[in-house]
Amino acid sequence: MSNKKIFIIYTFLFIIPYFLCLSLIGTGYNALINHYNSWWRLGICALIGAILMVAVKSIAHRPISIIAKQTSNPYLRRLINFFNILDYNSSNFYWNFAIDFVLTIIFAKLIHQLFAPYQILGTLAGWIIALLIISLILASNLEYSTLSIDPEQK
């Protein structure tokens, strides 16, 4: 598989869903919390958001490993292995957790600034979930056979 195709699959399977998941966490925080300006509550949101993102990344471990093995570009392999919190590097887990913590705060604040409360409480979560599903479907349809979990595939 070409590096260009790997990057397209990676974008639709990991990068776009990553930012959509962060947006969903920020939307949920803003929909549930009435006292937005509390840094204590925002810190708890970031902690929970970072834990949820680690869980999502651990689920995506096998497809990431498959894609990383197929690329010949070292920079692309490093980018792909950013989401590989289990195999790639032990410090990668801690960096991912810290980055997810900070990005959760940024996305919670961004959602608060960009959308009105009626949008946050209304259909915003539904639109984010719809975009998430569309992105994952596009990525899996691009190269389903390569990403399938086959016990004979190493």
GROMACS .gro file of N, CA, C and O in nm, residues 78-140:
model
  252
   78ARG      N    1   0.626   0.769   1.240
   78ARG     CA    2   0.627   0.838   1.370
   78ARG      C    3   0.491   0.901   1.399
   78ARG      O    4   0.443   0.896   1.512
   79LEU      N    5   0.430   0.961   1.298
   79LEU     CA    6   0.297   1.020   1.314
   79LEU      C    7   0.194   0.913   1.347
   79LEU      O    8   0.111   0.930   1.437
   80ILE      N    9   0.201   0.801   1.277
   80ILE     CA   10   0.107   0.691   1.302
   80ILE      C   11   0.126   0.636   1.442
   80ILE      O   12   0.030   0.610   1.513
   81ASN      N   13   0.249   0.621   1.484
   81ASN     CA   14   0.276   0.564   1.616
   81ASN      C   15   0.246   0.661   1.730
   81ASN      O   16   0.256   0.622   1.847
   82PHE      N   17   0.207   0.785   1.699
   82PHE     CA   18   0.165   0.877   1.805
   82PHE      C   19   0.047   0.819   1.882
   82PHE      O   20   0.038   0.833   2.004
   83PHE      N   21  -0.045   0.752   1.814
   83PHE     CA   22  -0.162   0.694   1.878
   83PHE      C   23  -0.134   0.554   1.936
   83PHE      O   24  -0.221   0.497   2.000
   84ASN      N   25  -0.018   0.500   1.911
   84ASN     CA   26   0.015   0.366   1.960
   84ASN      C   27   0.070   0.378   2.101
   84ASN      O   28   0.189   0.393   2.124
   85ILE      N   29  -0.019   0.366   2.198
   85ILE     CA   30   0.021   0.385   2.337
   85ILE      C   31   0.065   0.256   2.403
   85ILE      O   32   0.113   0.257   2.516
   86LEU      N   33   0.049   0.143   2.335
   86LEU     CA   34   0.081   0.015   2.397
   86LEU      C   35   0.217  -0.041   2.357
   86LEU      O   36   0.289  -0.095   2.441
   87ASP      N   37   0.254  -0.031   2.231
   87ASP     CA   38   0.375  -0.097   2.182
   87ASP      C   39   0.492  -0.003   2.155
   87ASP      O   40   0.606  -0.040   2.175
   88TYR      N   41   0.464   0.114   2.106
   88TYR     CA   42   0.567   0.197   2.045
   88TYR      C   43   0.676   0.240   2.144
   88TYR      O   44   0.793   0.215   2.124
   89ASN      N   45   0.640   0.307   2.250
   89ASN     CA   46   0.736   0.361   2.344
   89ASN      C   47   0.664   0.382   2.476
   89ASN      O   48   0.552   0.428   2.479
   90SER      N   49   0.729   0.349   2.587
   90SER     CA   50   0.662   0.361   2.717
   90SER      C   51   0.631   0.506   2.752
   90SER      O   52   0.529   0.535   2.813
   91SER      N   53   0.717   0.599   2.714
   91SER     CA   54   0.690   0.741   2.743
   91SER      C   55   0.579   0.796   2.653
   91SER      O   56   0.519   0.899   2.685
   92ASN      N   57   0.550   0.728   2.543
   92ASN     CA   58   0.444   0.771   2.452
   92ASN      C   59   0.309   0.773   2.523
   92ASN      O   60   0.226   0.861   2.498
   93PHE      N   61   0.287   0.679   2.614
   93PHE     CA   62   0.162   0.675   2.690
   93PHE      C   63   0.145   0.802   2.773
   93PHE      O   64   0.039   0.864   2.773
   94TYR      N   65   0.249   0.842   2.843
   94TYR     CA   66   0.242   0.960   2.930
   94TYR      C   67   0.229   1.090   2.849
   94TYR      O   68   0.156   1.180   2.888
   95TRP      N   69   0.301   1.096   2.737
   95TRP     CA   70   0.287   1.213   2.650
   95TRP      C   71   0.146   1.222   2.594
   95TRP      O   72   0.088   1.331   2.588
   96ASN      N   73   0.091   1.110   2.551
   96ASN     CA   74  -0.046   1.109   2.500
   96ASN      C   75  -0.145   1.153   2.606
   96ASN      O   76  -0.236   1.230   2.578
   97PHE      N   77  -0.127   1.104   2.729
   97PHE     CA   78  -0.218   1.142   2.837
   97PHE      C   79  -0.210   1.293   2.862
   97PHE      O   80  -0.312   1.360   2.877
   98ALA      N   81  -0.091   1.347   2.868
   98ALA     CA   82  -0.072   1.491   2.892
   98ALA      C   83  -0.131   1.575   2.778
   98ALA      O   84  -0.199   1.675   2.802
   99ILE      N   85  -0.105   1.533   2.656
   99ILE     CA   86  -0.158   1.605   2.540
   99ILE      C   87  -0.310   1.597   2.539
   99ILE      O   88  -0.378   1.698   2.512
  100ASP      N   89  -0.365   1.481   2.567
  100ASP     CA   90  -0.511   1.468   2.572
  100ASP      C   91  -0.572   1.553   2.683
  100ASP      O   92  -0.679   1.611   2.665
  101PHE      N   93  -0.504   1.563   2.796
  101PHE     CA   94  -0.551   1.647   2.906
  101PHE      C   95  -0.561   1.793   2.861
  101PHE      O   96  -0.664   1.858   2.878
  102VAL      N   97  -0.455   1.843   2.798
  102VAL     CA   98  -0.452   1.982   2.753
  102VAL      C   99  -0.553   2.004   2.640
  102VAL      O  100  -0.627   2.104   2.640
  103LEU      N  101  -0.558   1.913   2.544
  103LEU     CA  102  -0.651   1.929   2.433
  103LEU      C  103  -0.797   1.922   2.477
  103LEU      O  104  -0.883   1.988   2.419
  104THR      N  105  -0.826   1.846   2.581
  104THR     CA  106  -0.962   1.842   2.633
  104THR      C  107  -1.002   1.979   2.688
  104THR      O  108  -1.113   2.026   2.662
  105ILE      N  109  -0.912   2.044   2.758
  105ILE     CA  110  -0.940   2.180   2.808
  105ILE      C  111  -0.961   2.276   2.691
  105ILE      O  112  -1.056   2.354   2.689
  106ILE      N  113  -0.872   2.267   2.592
  106ILE     CA  114  -0.883   2.356   2.476
  106ILE      C  115  -1.016   2.335   2.403
  106ILE      O  116  -1.086   2.431   2.369
  107PHE      N  117  -1.053   2.209   2.380
  107PHE     CA  118  -1.177   2.182   2.308
  107PHE      C  119  -1.300   2.220   2.389
  107PHE      O  120  -1.399   2.266   2.333
  108ALA      N  121  -1.296   2.202   2.521
  108ALA     CA  122  -1.410   2.244   2.604
  108ALA      C  123  -1.428   2.395   2.596
  108ALA      O  124  -1.540   2.445   2.584
  109LYS      N  125  -1.318   2.468   2.601
  109LYS     CA  126  -1.326   2.614   2.590
  109LYS      C  127  -1.368   2.658   2.450
  109LYS      O  128  -1.445   2.751   2.434
  110LEU      N  129  -1.318   2.589   2.348
  110LEU     CA  130  -1.353   2.622   2.211
  110LEU      C  131  -1.502   2.600   2.184
  110LEU      O  132  -1.567   2.686   2.122
  111ILE      N  133  -1.554   2.488   2.230
  111ILE     CA  134  -1.697   2.459   2.212
  111ILE      C  135  -1.779   2.566   2.283
  111ILE      O  136  -1.880   2.614   2.230
  112HIS      N  137  -1.736   2.606   2.402
  112HIS     CA  138  -1.808   2.709   2.479
  112HIS      C  139  -1.809   2.842   2.404
  112HIS      O  140  -1.910   2.914   2.407
  113GLN      N  141  -1.698   2.875   2.337
  113GLN     CA  142  -1.688   3.002   2.266
  113GLN      C  143  -1.759   3.000   2.130
  113GLN      O  144  -1.814   3.101   2.088
  114LEU      N  145  -1.755   2.887   2.061
  114LEU     CA  146  -1.806   2.881   1.924
  114LEU      C  147  -1.956   2.857   1.913
  114LEU      O  148  -2.017   2.895   1.813
  115PHE      N  149  -2.015   2.793   2.013
  115PHE     CA  150  -2.155   2.755   2.003
  115PHE      C  151  -2.238   2.815   2.115
  115PHE      O  152  -2.190   2.828   2.228
  116ALA      N  153  -2.360   2.847   2.080
  116ALA     CA  154  -2.454   2.900   2.179
  116ALA      C  155  -2.503   2.785   2.267
  116ALA      O  156  -2.502   2.669   2.224
  117PRO      N  157  -2.548   2.817   2.389
  117PRO     CA  158  -2.596   2.710   2.478
  117PRO      C  159  -2.708   2.624   2.418
  117PRO      O  160  -2.709   2.503   2.438
  118TYR      N  161  -2.798   2.685   2.342
  118TYR     CA  162  -2.906   2.605   2.283
  118TYR      C  163  -2.852   2.506   2.179
  118TYR      O  164  -2.907   2.398   2.161
  119GLN      N  165  -2.742   2.540   2.112
  119GLN     CA  166  -2.681   2.447   2.017
  119GLN      C  167  -2.611   2.333   2.090
  119GLN      O  168  -2.617   2.218   2.049
  120ILE      N  169  -2.542   2.368   2.197
  120ILE     CA  170  -2.469   2.268   2.276
  120ILE      C  171  -2.567   2.168   2.337
  120ILE      O  172  -2.545   2.048   2.336
  121LEU      N  173  -2.677   2.220   2.390
  121LEU     CA  174  -2.778   2.134   2.452
  121LEU      C  175  -2.866   2.066   2.349
  121LEU      O  176  -2.936   1.971   2.380
  122GLY      N  177  -2.864   2.115   2.226
  122GLY     CA  178  -2.951   2.062   2.122
  122GLY      C  179  -2.888   1.951   2.042
  122GLY      O  180  -2.870   1.839   2.090
  123THR      N  181  -2.848   1.981   1.920
  123THR     CA  182  -2.809   1.877   1.826
  123THR      C  183  -2.659   1.866   1.801
  123THR      O  184  -2.617   1.785   1.719
  124LEU      N  185  -2.577   1.943   1.870
  124LEU     CA  186  -2.433   1.942   1.842
  124LEU      C  187  -2.371   1.804   1.862
  124LEU      O  188  -2.294   1.757   1.778
  125ALA      N  189  -2.406   1.737   1.969
  125ALA     CA  190  -2.350   1.602   1.994
  125ALA      C  191  -2.390   1.506   1.883
  125ALA      O  192  -2.309   1.424   1.839
  126GLY      N  193  -2.513   1.516   1.836
  126GLY     CA  194  -2.559   1.429   1.728
  126GLY      C  195  -2.481   1.452   1.599
  126GLY      O  196  -2.445   1.357   1.530
  127TRP      N  197  -2.453   1.578   1.567
  127TRP     CA  198  -2.376   1.608   1.447
  127TRP      C  199  -2.232   1.557   1.459
  127TRP      O  200  -2.175   1.505   1.363
  128ILE      N  201  -2.174   1.571   1.575
  128ILE     CA  202  -2.037   1.522   1.595
  128ILE      C  203  -2.033   1.370   1.582
  128ILE      O  204  -1.943   1.315   1.518
  129ILE      N  205  -2.129   1.302   1.640
  129ILE     CA  206  -2.135   1.155   1.629
  129ILE      C  207  -2.157   1.113   1.484
  129ILE      O  208  -2.094   1.018   1.437
  130ALA      N  209  -2.242   1.184   1.412
  130ALA     CA  210  -2.265   1.152   1.270
  130ALA      C  211  -2.137   1.168   1.190
  130ALA      O  212  -2.103   1.083   1.107
  131LEU      N  213  -2.063   1.277   1.212
  131LEU     CA  214  -1.936   1.297   1.142
  131LEU      C  215  -1.834   1.191   1.180
  131LEU      O  216  -1.757   1.145   1.095
  132LEU      N  217  -1.834   1.151   1.305
  132LEU     CA  218  -1.744   1.046   1.352
  132LEU      C  219  -1.773   0.914   1.279
  132LEU      O  220  -1.681   0.847   1.230
  133ILE      N  221  -1.897   0.879   1.270
  133ILE     CA  222  -1.935   0.755   1.201
  133ILE      C  223  -1.901   0.761   1.053
  133ILE      O  224  -1.847   0.666   0.997
  134ILE      N  225  -1.928   0.874   0.989
  134ILE     CA  226  -1.896   0.889   0.846
  134ILE      C  227  -1.746   0.875   0.823
  134ILE      O  228  -1.702   0.807   0.730
  135SER      N  229  -1.666   0.938   0.907
  135SER     CA  230  -1.520   0.930   0.893
  135SER      C  231  -1.471   0.786   0.908
  135SER      O  232  -1.388   0.739   0.830
  136LEU      N  233  -1.522   0.716   1.008
  136LEU     CA  234  -1.480   0.577   1.030
  136LEU      C  235  -1.525   0.485   0.917
  136LEU      O  236  -1.452   0.394   0.876
  137ILE      N  237  -1.643   0.507   0.864
  137ILE     CA  238  -1.693   0.426   0.752
  137ILE      C  239  -1.607   0.449   0.629
  137ILE      O  240  -1.570   0.354   0.559
  138LEU      N  241  -1.575   0.574   0.600
  138LEU     CA  242  -1.490   0.604   0.484
  138LEU      C  243  -1.354   0.537   0.497
  138LEU      O  244  -1.304   0.477   0.402
  139ALA      N  245  -1.294   0.545   0.613
  139ALA     CA  246  -1.162   0.486   0.633
  139ALA      C  247  -1.166   0.334   0.621
  139ALA      O  248  -1.080   0.273   0.558
  140SER      N  249  -1.265   0.273   0.681
  140SER     CA  250  -1.270   0.127   0.677
  140SER      C  251  -1.305   0.076   0.537
  140SER      O  252  -1.260  -0.032   0.498
   0.00000   0.00000   0.00000
